[in-house]
Structures are given as structure tokens and as C-alpha cells.
């Protein structure tokens, strides 16, 4: 394997230097910037096919890693350098980087390797995806399931944590490592203890928030809020490794920033930093080399064929590094508002009942508009989960549903990448599938997809436990055991009289094993029936949909970057905030009166009082009217960027403000509010505007 390069002795790209007075001030067309933009355009095309692999020592270098990052992370340090390196006090790293020669090796990519490697554009970002084709081993398991009713063994999450050695993804050496491992074990026991018992209450012993380490968090935040660290990719190894193996050490917002810094390009990480810390923007001028340079691509879509056109847009641009912006046909509005609304409306379209994607009840919208009128949507109080397939489902239907789930995966990944939100209320088991925890899904997860079936399953599981206790009782004779077993019942009804067969409850066409329609459930095969119901509902019946979903998601970026989060936190990452109170105090702190209004203005006080009284549906309507999205980002109004600004809508002296509706500028979250004469009139006009002002951007 021949050597390819040595590390150059030069300033890191992306940072300014003191310019001499006689230098040319117009550097916009510099060769370096042209080269960078051409490279970015090439990588963003998503059609990169790599022919070479690069190594430092034995370490294979990711294609999206800079030379500086590669050398800093993988080049060999002397013991003296290791002791003298302090990431916090010396963000540009150890001095040895700039004085030594570092060799990078290359070799051709073999075809079988090339097909599995993750490329910069994300087209082959499925290195961690389970194989889609059934291997001989999986085929045997499928045969056992279908012919013999044998389910794969339930995986206990504790097995992954109850080890005395550091996990594989922790490579740093530190005196605190033993304590880190101990805390990891204690947190796991607190979180997953109920897997050790039958019928235990699924609740943490100690809330995860109690494990947050304030000193580690402060140190992490200093690293993650330093533009220099972000732009050089100089994130210390201990932080990324602890973030994934021990996420409980850090609060959600710290891990969210860590996720954006490590999962995407430096410009996106920098944009996220500027969004969450506006004061950095004030201290650094807009033309600074620190400012992110994000490519943007605009697409125009037709509202009447939104879902079809959204699929086309994601097919073309889902894997692109460029930020997606949406405009609607025959509407002049453009920018943030229409784009946020695009994700919200497509999310709603994906919940249509006629698509056959979800378990739940069919409902109609309370305020339908246009094509929504008469359309049925699926609702589930516990959150949406995939509708199961049986072995005899039609291939054409399976292919259609899998295509929609693949599109959903790509849509959600692109939304996360571009700092957008989707508006799909997904259930906890869905997020466990996203994090590859499907093999630990058990009966306690049934309540999160169908509480009625879950209640029956719990009853039947208790009868199975009673049966096992009777069978283990040595004092019982064969005749008395038989009598005791036949006496077991569910609410006074024997198992045989329940009239159950080996089909999935609620889905009589889905057999739990071959010929299941003709196999009655008795006290003797009840254990097998219960296990099959749970496995088919949570795993076997939905595996093809989730494989397609993960396929689509990983075409944008690898799912293993989500290891910074727990399943219950993914709703915040993907869908934003939904439970923050709208009290007057919070609104006063987070919203900004301007251009004719102050916090003491009567109209502003009226507005805050009205907003604080809104119910959940009214809040969603107001948010979609003002921002384009029916949800706030994590952190609520405090995290809205730009902040909600209330300005006075002006009129001629002969005009009465009470005769006009408020209007908005969604791209900057502006509410243009007339100075109404009473709070009742303001409330009425706000609700009319929010209901009637949806799904149109006719003002620029």
C-alpha cells in the first residue's frame, strides 16, 4: 500500500489571518474558495463513487473527514504529548501536529467493499443496516416460526450493560473509567430492572435526569459552543464516546448539539451553533470565515398532489447536503414558512387511512380544507405504529407500503438534517425500532400500540404463570393437575370457551403460524399463542416496513448517530416540543414586541392572555399560522428562532382596526396585530385568521 501525502505546514482552512494593507481586499473569487465550492457541488450531487481508501496506520479514514481531523484523531502521540494535551485550553491541538510529517496511505477499493462503504453523499450509508435478503440462518428461523411456532428468544437489554470491562466504543484511558463503567451499570439496572421479573411495573427506579453530571456537562458545553472547535472538528474523543455509551451524563440539549456536530458537515454544525447562540452572530460579522456557507436548493410543488410531489423531491434531493427550500405553485411566499409547512402537511398526508400504513382509529379533521374534506386519517392515542403484514399479504400491496415507509425514513432524516420538524405522533415502539432495539420489545410494549389487546395479553400471561406454578407443584397428582389446569379461566371463562385461534387479534387474515386459523387455543398451547401474538404484533408483522424505513433514513445519514438519544427522546428530536406551558410569564420573556408595541401595550397584554388560554388544537393552529409549523422546537418559545415578534398593524385614520384580521410573515415569525378595542374581538379575529390563513402564502 503506497503512501500518498504528508501533512502540510499551513494554517487550518476556514480561518482568517491578519491582512496586510496592500493585499487585495476582494477575496470572493479566490482559487481556494472556487475549489471548495466545486468540491461541495460535486459531493452534494450524491453520485460519488470512491475508488480509493485512505488510512493512517490501520485506521480507515471516513471520506467526509478533513486531513486535520484525521491526523488529530488517528496520528500516533508520544506519551509526553498525551500528558500535555488539553482540549479545552488548546483547541487547535498539540503542537506536534504542525511540526511532524504524518503519512496517509491509500489502496484501491475492492468491489465488494465499495458496495458497503458509507459515502459522503450518504447513498451508501447503510453499513449498519441489517441485511435485507434472508440469510440461510434467518431462513431457518423463519421456517421454525412459520411451521413450528418457535419465536426468537427475547433479548434482555441488561446483557449489554452488565459487564465489567469498558464497552467497545470507549477507547480513551482515564482514571475515572472504573467509575464511568459502574455508573453505566447502575443506570442500566435502574432503567431495565423489570426485564428480570414477570409482570413488573415498567418504571425507572431512579429518573435518568438524576444521573446528569453537571461538571462534565459544563465542560462539554464549552467545547460545543466554541466556533473554533466546531469549524476544525476538534471534538475530543472522550466526549463523543461518552455521549453514545453513557448519554445519561448529559442533558438532552447538550447531546442534541453533539449530534449535529458529529453527524453532519461543519457548516451545518456551525449553523446549529448560531441558531442556539445568537450572541455569536453578533460578535462575528456575517462575512467572517466562521460563518457557515450552506448550499440551498429550491423546489416548487403543487398542493393538490403534495404527497406524490414530496416523494419526487425526496428522491431527487433527500440525500443531498443542500438545504431544501419549498415554494408552492401560484403562491409568491418563499423561505422558512412554506418549507416548515411542507413538512407538516406531508406528515399529515402520510397519516391518511387509505394508505394502510398505521394501526389506530379512523377520524376526520376538525377543520378540513380543500382536499382534506371527507378524507379519513388514522389516530392512535398511544402514538402511531405500523399496521402488520401476514405471510399471505399481496406482494403489490407490500411493495406499495414499503415504498411509503422508505419515503417516510428519508423525509424524517432530511428534516433532522435541515433543522426542520415533522408532525407525526409516533409511538415508543416505533422509536425502539429506529434505535435497533426491536429484539427487546416485549409484552409491556403492547400497551403502546393497542391497549385493548395489551390488557387481554396481560390476563393470558397471568394464566400462563399460574399454569407453570401448578406444573411445578410436586404435591399434585396427574389427575388433580389436569383438573386444576382445566379450572384456570379468564374472567370466569375457560380458555377453550374464549373461541381463540392462532391468528393475530384484530387481524383474522394474519395467521401466527401455518394453518393457524384451524388451530384452537387451549390451556395447553396458551403459552405458545401469547408469545406468537406479541412477536407478530411487534416484530414479524412489521419487520419489512421498518427495514424499508431504515433503508430510506440511512440513505441520508447513518442511524447509528442517533445513539446519543433514548427512544423516548426521539420525539423531541424529530417532532419538537409539545408539552411546554404557554403561561403569560413565559410569553413575556420569549416574545418581542416591536414597531409600535412594547410589553406595556394593551394589545400585547391582551395577546399573551389569549395565548395562555388556548387549548392544544388552538395552539397548533396559531403556531402553523405564524411559523408554518404546528409545533415549537425543543425548548418551546425560548428556542423559536427568530423569536416571535409582535408588531403593530397600521391603518388610515378613517379605518377601524376592529374590521381587520391580523397577518403574518412566517419567514421571520412576525405577527402583525391590529390594536383591537377589546380582548374578545382580538380573540375572535386571531382564531378566524389562524383557521382561514392556513395553506396559502400569497404575500411576500
Tab-separated table of C-alpha atoms in Angstrom, residues 203-399:
chain	number	residue	atom	x	y	z
A	203	UNK	CA	-40.785	2.280	35.503
A	204	UNK	CA	-37.289	3.596	36.191
A	205	UNK	CA	-36.091	3.231	39.789
A	206	UNK	CA	-34.126	6.489	39.570
A	207	UNK	CA	-35.022	9.079	36.899
A	208	UNK	CA	-32.345	9.399	34.206
A	209	UNK	CA	-32.115	13.123	34.966
A	210	UNK	CA	-30.571	12.243	38.353
A	211	UNK	CA	-27.517	10.806	36.581
A	212	UNK	CA	-26.632	14.055	34.763
A	213	UNK	CA	-23.120	15.203	35.691
A	214	UNK	CA	-23.021	18.995	35.892
A	215	UNK	CA	-19.219	19.273	35.633
A	216	UNK	CA	-18.996	17.030	32.567
A	217	UNK	CA	-21.924	18.928	31.040
A	218	UNK	CA	-20.231	22.294	31.628
A	219	UNK	CA	-17.003	21.010	30.069
A	220	UNK	CA	-18.902	19.546	27.097
A	221	UNK	CA	-20.856	22.768	26.558
A	222	UNK	CA	-17.647	24.823	26.499
A	223	UNK	CA	-16.338	22.583	23.732
A	224	UNK	CA	-19.590	22.572	21.777
A	225	UNK	CA	-20.112	26.349	21.949
A	226	UNK	CA	-16.656	27.275	20.665
A	227	UNK	CA	-16.793	28.166	16.939
A	228	UNK	CA	-13.108	27.309	16.572
A	229	UNK	CA	-13.680	23.791	17.904
A	230	UNK	CA	-16.697	23.286	15.629
A	231	UNK	CA	-15.012	24.506	12.460
A	232	UNK	CA	-11.878	22.390	12.990
A	233	UNK	CA	-13.859	19.299	14.003
A	234	UNK	CA	-11.712	19.264	17.139
A	235	UNK	CA	-14.271	17.485	19.355
A	236	UNK	CA	-12.428	15.435	21.989
A	237	UNK	CA	-12.756	11.667	21.749
A	238	UNK	CA	-13.982	11.266	25.333
A	239	UNK	CA	-17.000	13.472	24.593
A	240	UNK	CA	-18.270	11.592	21.535
A	241	UNK	CA	-17.626	8.200	23.127
A	242	UNK	CA	-19.317	9.071	26.433
A	243	UNK	CA	-22.186	10.707	24.541
A	244	UNK	CA	-23.043	7.404	22.831
A	245	UNK	CA	-22.172	4.878	25.562
A	246	UNK	CA	-23.303	6.927	28.587
A	247	UNK	CA	-25.796	9.521	27.299
A	248	UNK	CA	-27.268	9.858	30.817
A	249	UNK	CA	-24.278	12.049	31.813
A	250	UNK	CA	-25.542	14.930	29.642
A	251	UNK	CA	-28.891	16.750	29.306
A	252	UNK	CA	-30.816	16.472	26.048
A	253	UNK	CA	-29.801	19.854	24.598
A	254	UNK	CA	-26.077	19.103	25.056
A	255	UNK	CA	-26.454	15.750	23.303
A	256	UNK	CA	-28.522	17.370	20.571
A	257	UNK	CA	-25.688	19.805	19.815
A	258	UNK	CA	-23.161	16.958	19.975
A	259	UNK	CA	-25.307	15.052	17.486
A	260	UNK	CA	-25.325	17.931	14.991
A	261	UNK	CA	-21.570	18.441	15.376
A	262	UNK	CA	-20.706	14.789	14.710
A	263	UNK	CA	-23.456	13.611	12.331
A	264	UNK	CA	-23.222	16.292	9.630
A	265	UNK	CA	-20.843	18.676	7.926
A	266	UNK	CA	-19.105	21.544	9.712
A	267	UNK	CA	-21.283	24.210	8.100
A	268	UNK	CA	-24.433	22.579	9.471
A	269	UNK	CA	-22.843	22.231	12.896
A	270	UNK	CA	-21.898	25.914	12.774
A	271	UNK	CA	-25.404	26.899	11.677
A	272	UNK	CA	-26.873	24.941	14.600
A	273	UNK	CA	-24.486	26.716	16.978
A	274	UNK	CA	-25.508	30.134	15.618
A	275	UNK	CA	-29.213	29.222	15.870
A	276	UNK	CA	-28.893	28.206	19.515
A	277	UNK	CA	-26.441	31.004	20.457
A	278	UNK	CA	-27.484	34.175	18.576
A	279	UNK	CA	-24.907	36.218	20.517
A	280	UNK	CA	-22.125	34.551	18.490
A	281	UNK	CA	-23.647	36.075	15.358
A	282	UNK	CA	-23.433	39.489	16.957
A	283	UNK	CA	-19.754	39.154	17.822
A	284	UNK	CA	-18.714	37.689	14.454
A	285	UNK	CA	-19.536	39.635	11.309
A	286	UNK	CA	-21.592	37.899	8.653
A	287	UNK	CA	-18.711	37.811	6.166
A	288	UNK	CA	-16.430	36.072	8.663
A	289	UNK	CA	-14.809	32.795	7.629
A	290	UNK	CA	-16.567	31.297	10.660
A	291	UNK	CA	-19.983	31.916	9.094
A	292	UNK	CA	-21.476	28.747	7.547
A	293	UNK	CA	-21.863	28.518	3.792
A	294	UNK	CA	-24.813	26.194	3.246
A	295	UNK	CA	-25.921	25.420	-0.274
A	296	UNK	CA	-29.696	25.779	-0.748
A	297	UNK	CA	-31.913	24.158	-3.352
A	298	UNK	CA	-35.453	25.346	-4.011
A	299	UNK	CA	-38.310	23.231	-5.348
A	300	UNK	CA	-41.827	24.307	-6.322
A	301	UNK	CA	-44.640	21.882	-5.516
A	302	UNK	CA	-48.357	21.672	-6.231
A	303	UNK	CA	-50.635	21.475	-3.179
A	304	UNK	CA	-53.124	19.226	-4.995
A	305	UNK	CA	-50.532	16.458	-5.466
A	306	UNK	CA	-48.472	17.138	-2.375
A	307	UNK	CA	-47.588	13.585	-1.331
A	308	UNK	CA	-46.641	12.491	-4.851
A	309	UNK	CA	-44.530	15.601	-5.406
A	310	UNK	CA	-42.927	15.287	-1.967
A	311	UNK	CA	-41.807	11.759	-2.881
A	312	UNK	CA	-40.267	13.135	-6.067
A	313	UNK	CA	-38.487	15.925	-4.162
A	314	UNK	CA	-37.050	13.463	-1.630
A	315	UNK	CA	-35.978	11.127	-4.406
A	316	UNK	CA	-34.017	13.972	-6.017
A	317	UNK	CA	-32.749	15.908	-3.015
A	318	UNK	CA	-33.231	13.756	0.091
A	319	UNK	CA	-29.601	12.606	0.100
A	320	UNK	CA	-28.217	15.993	-0.927
A	321	UNK	CA	-26.178	18.033	1.532
A	322	UNK	CA	-28.006	21.152	0.315
A	323	UNK	CA	-30.739	22.732	2.454
A	324	UNK	CA	-34.155	22.117	0.899
A	325	UNK	CA	-36.493	25.095	0.458
A	326	UNK	CA	-40.099	24.790	-0.753
A	327	UNK	CA	-42.372	27.145	-2.639
A	328	UNK	CA	-45.945	26.407	-3.767
A	329	UNK	CA	-47.275	26.840	-7.288
A	330	UNK	CA	-49.140	30.136	-7.844
A	331	UNK	CA	-48.009	31.461	-4.424
A	332	UNK	CA	-45.332	34.112	-4.015
A	333	UNK	CA	-44.340	33.251	-0.430
A	334	UNK	CA	-40.970	31.566	-0.051
A	335	UNK	CA	-38.405	30.726	2.620
A	336	UNK	CA	-38.766	29.233	6.075
A	337	UNK	CA	-42.570	29.360	6.485
A	338	UNK	CA	-43.572	27.435	3.333
A	339	UNK	CA	-40.781	24.908	3.975
A	340	UNK	CA	-41.902	24.222	7.542
A	341	UNK	CA	-45.490	23.914	6.349
A	342	UNK	CA	-44.375	21.465	3.648
A	343	UNK	CA	-43.010	19.065	6.282
A	344	UNK	CA	-46.142	19.499	8.411
A	345	UNK	CA	-48.584	18.902	5.529
A	346	UNK	CA	-46.679	15.912	4.145
A	347	UNK	CA	-46.637	14.463	7.677
A	348	UNK	CA	-50.416	14.804	7.739
A	349	UNK	CA	-50.791	13.220	4.291
A	350	UNK	CA	-48.812	10.184	5.449
A	351	UNK	CA	-51.431	9.601	8.151
A	352	UNK	CA	-54.236	9.091	5.602
A	353	UNK	CA	-56.205	5.936	6.328
A	354	UNK	CA	-56.377	4.895	2.663
A	355	UNK	CA	-52.583	4.369	2.593
A	356	UNK	CA	-52.893	1.433	5.009
A	357	UNK	CA	-49.742	2.286	6.980
A	358	UNK	CA	-50.848	2.570	10.620
A	359	UNK	CA	-52.723	0.862	13.452
A	360	UNK	CA	-55.428	3.026	15.020
A	361	UNK	CA	-58.874	4.556	14.603
A	362	UNK	CA	-60.054	6.427	11.526
A	363	UNK	CA	-61.058	10.060	12.114
A	364	UNK	CA	-61.808	13.186	10.084
A	365	UNK	CA	-60.066	16.518	10.717
A	366	UNK	CA	-61.909	19.086	12.804
A	367	UNK	CA	-61.118	21.917	10.355
A	368	UNK	CA	-60.651	20.325	6.907
A	369	UNK	CA	-59.543	22.482	3.975
A	370	UNK	CA	-59.757	21.687	0.262
A	371	UNK	CA	-58.858	18.073	-0.496
A	372	UNK	CA	-58.848	17.232	3.241
A	373	UNK	CA	-62.636	17.402	3.381
A	374	UNK	CA	-64.071	13.920	3.808
A	375	UNK	CA	-60.605	12.332	3.989
A	376	UNK	CA	-60.056	9.846	6.825
A	377	UNK	CA	-56.872	9.915	8.902
A	378	UNK	CA	-55.508	7.395	11.404
A	379	UNK	CA	-55.348	8.392	15.063
A	380	UNK	CA	-53.853	6.439	17.955
A	381	UNK	CA	-53.715	7.870	21.465
A	382	UNK	CA	-50.541	5.880	22.189
A	383	UNK	CA	-48.776	7.017	19.014
A	384	UNK	CA	-48.663	5.503	15.533
A	385	UNK	CA	-47.177	2.083	14.803
A	386	UNK	CA	-47.003	0.081	11.586
A	387	UNK	CA	-50.005	-1.997	10.531
A	388	UNK	CA	-48.813	-5.643	10.373
A	389	UNK	CA	-48.496	-7.823	7.258
A	390	UNK	CA	-49.356	-11.506	7.182
A	391	UNK	CA	-47.470	-14.169	5.243
A	392	UNK	CA	-50.220	-14.211	2.617
A	393	UNK	CA	-50.320	-10.433	2.009
A	394	UNK	CA	-50.314	-9.445	-1.676
A	395	UNK	CA	-46.797	-8.577	-2.955
A	396	UNK	CA	-48.089	-5.481	-4.766
A	397	UNK	CA	-49.597	-4.115	-1.536
A	398	UNK	CA	-46.435	-4.917	0.420
A	399	UNK	CA	-44.290	-3.122	-2.173
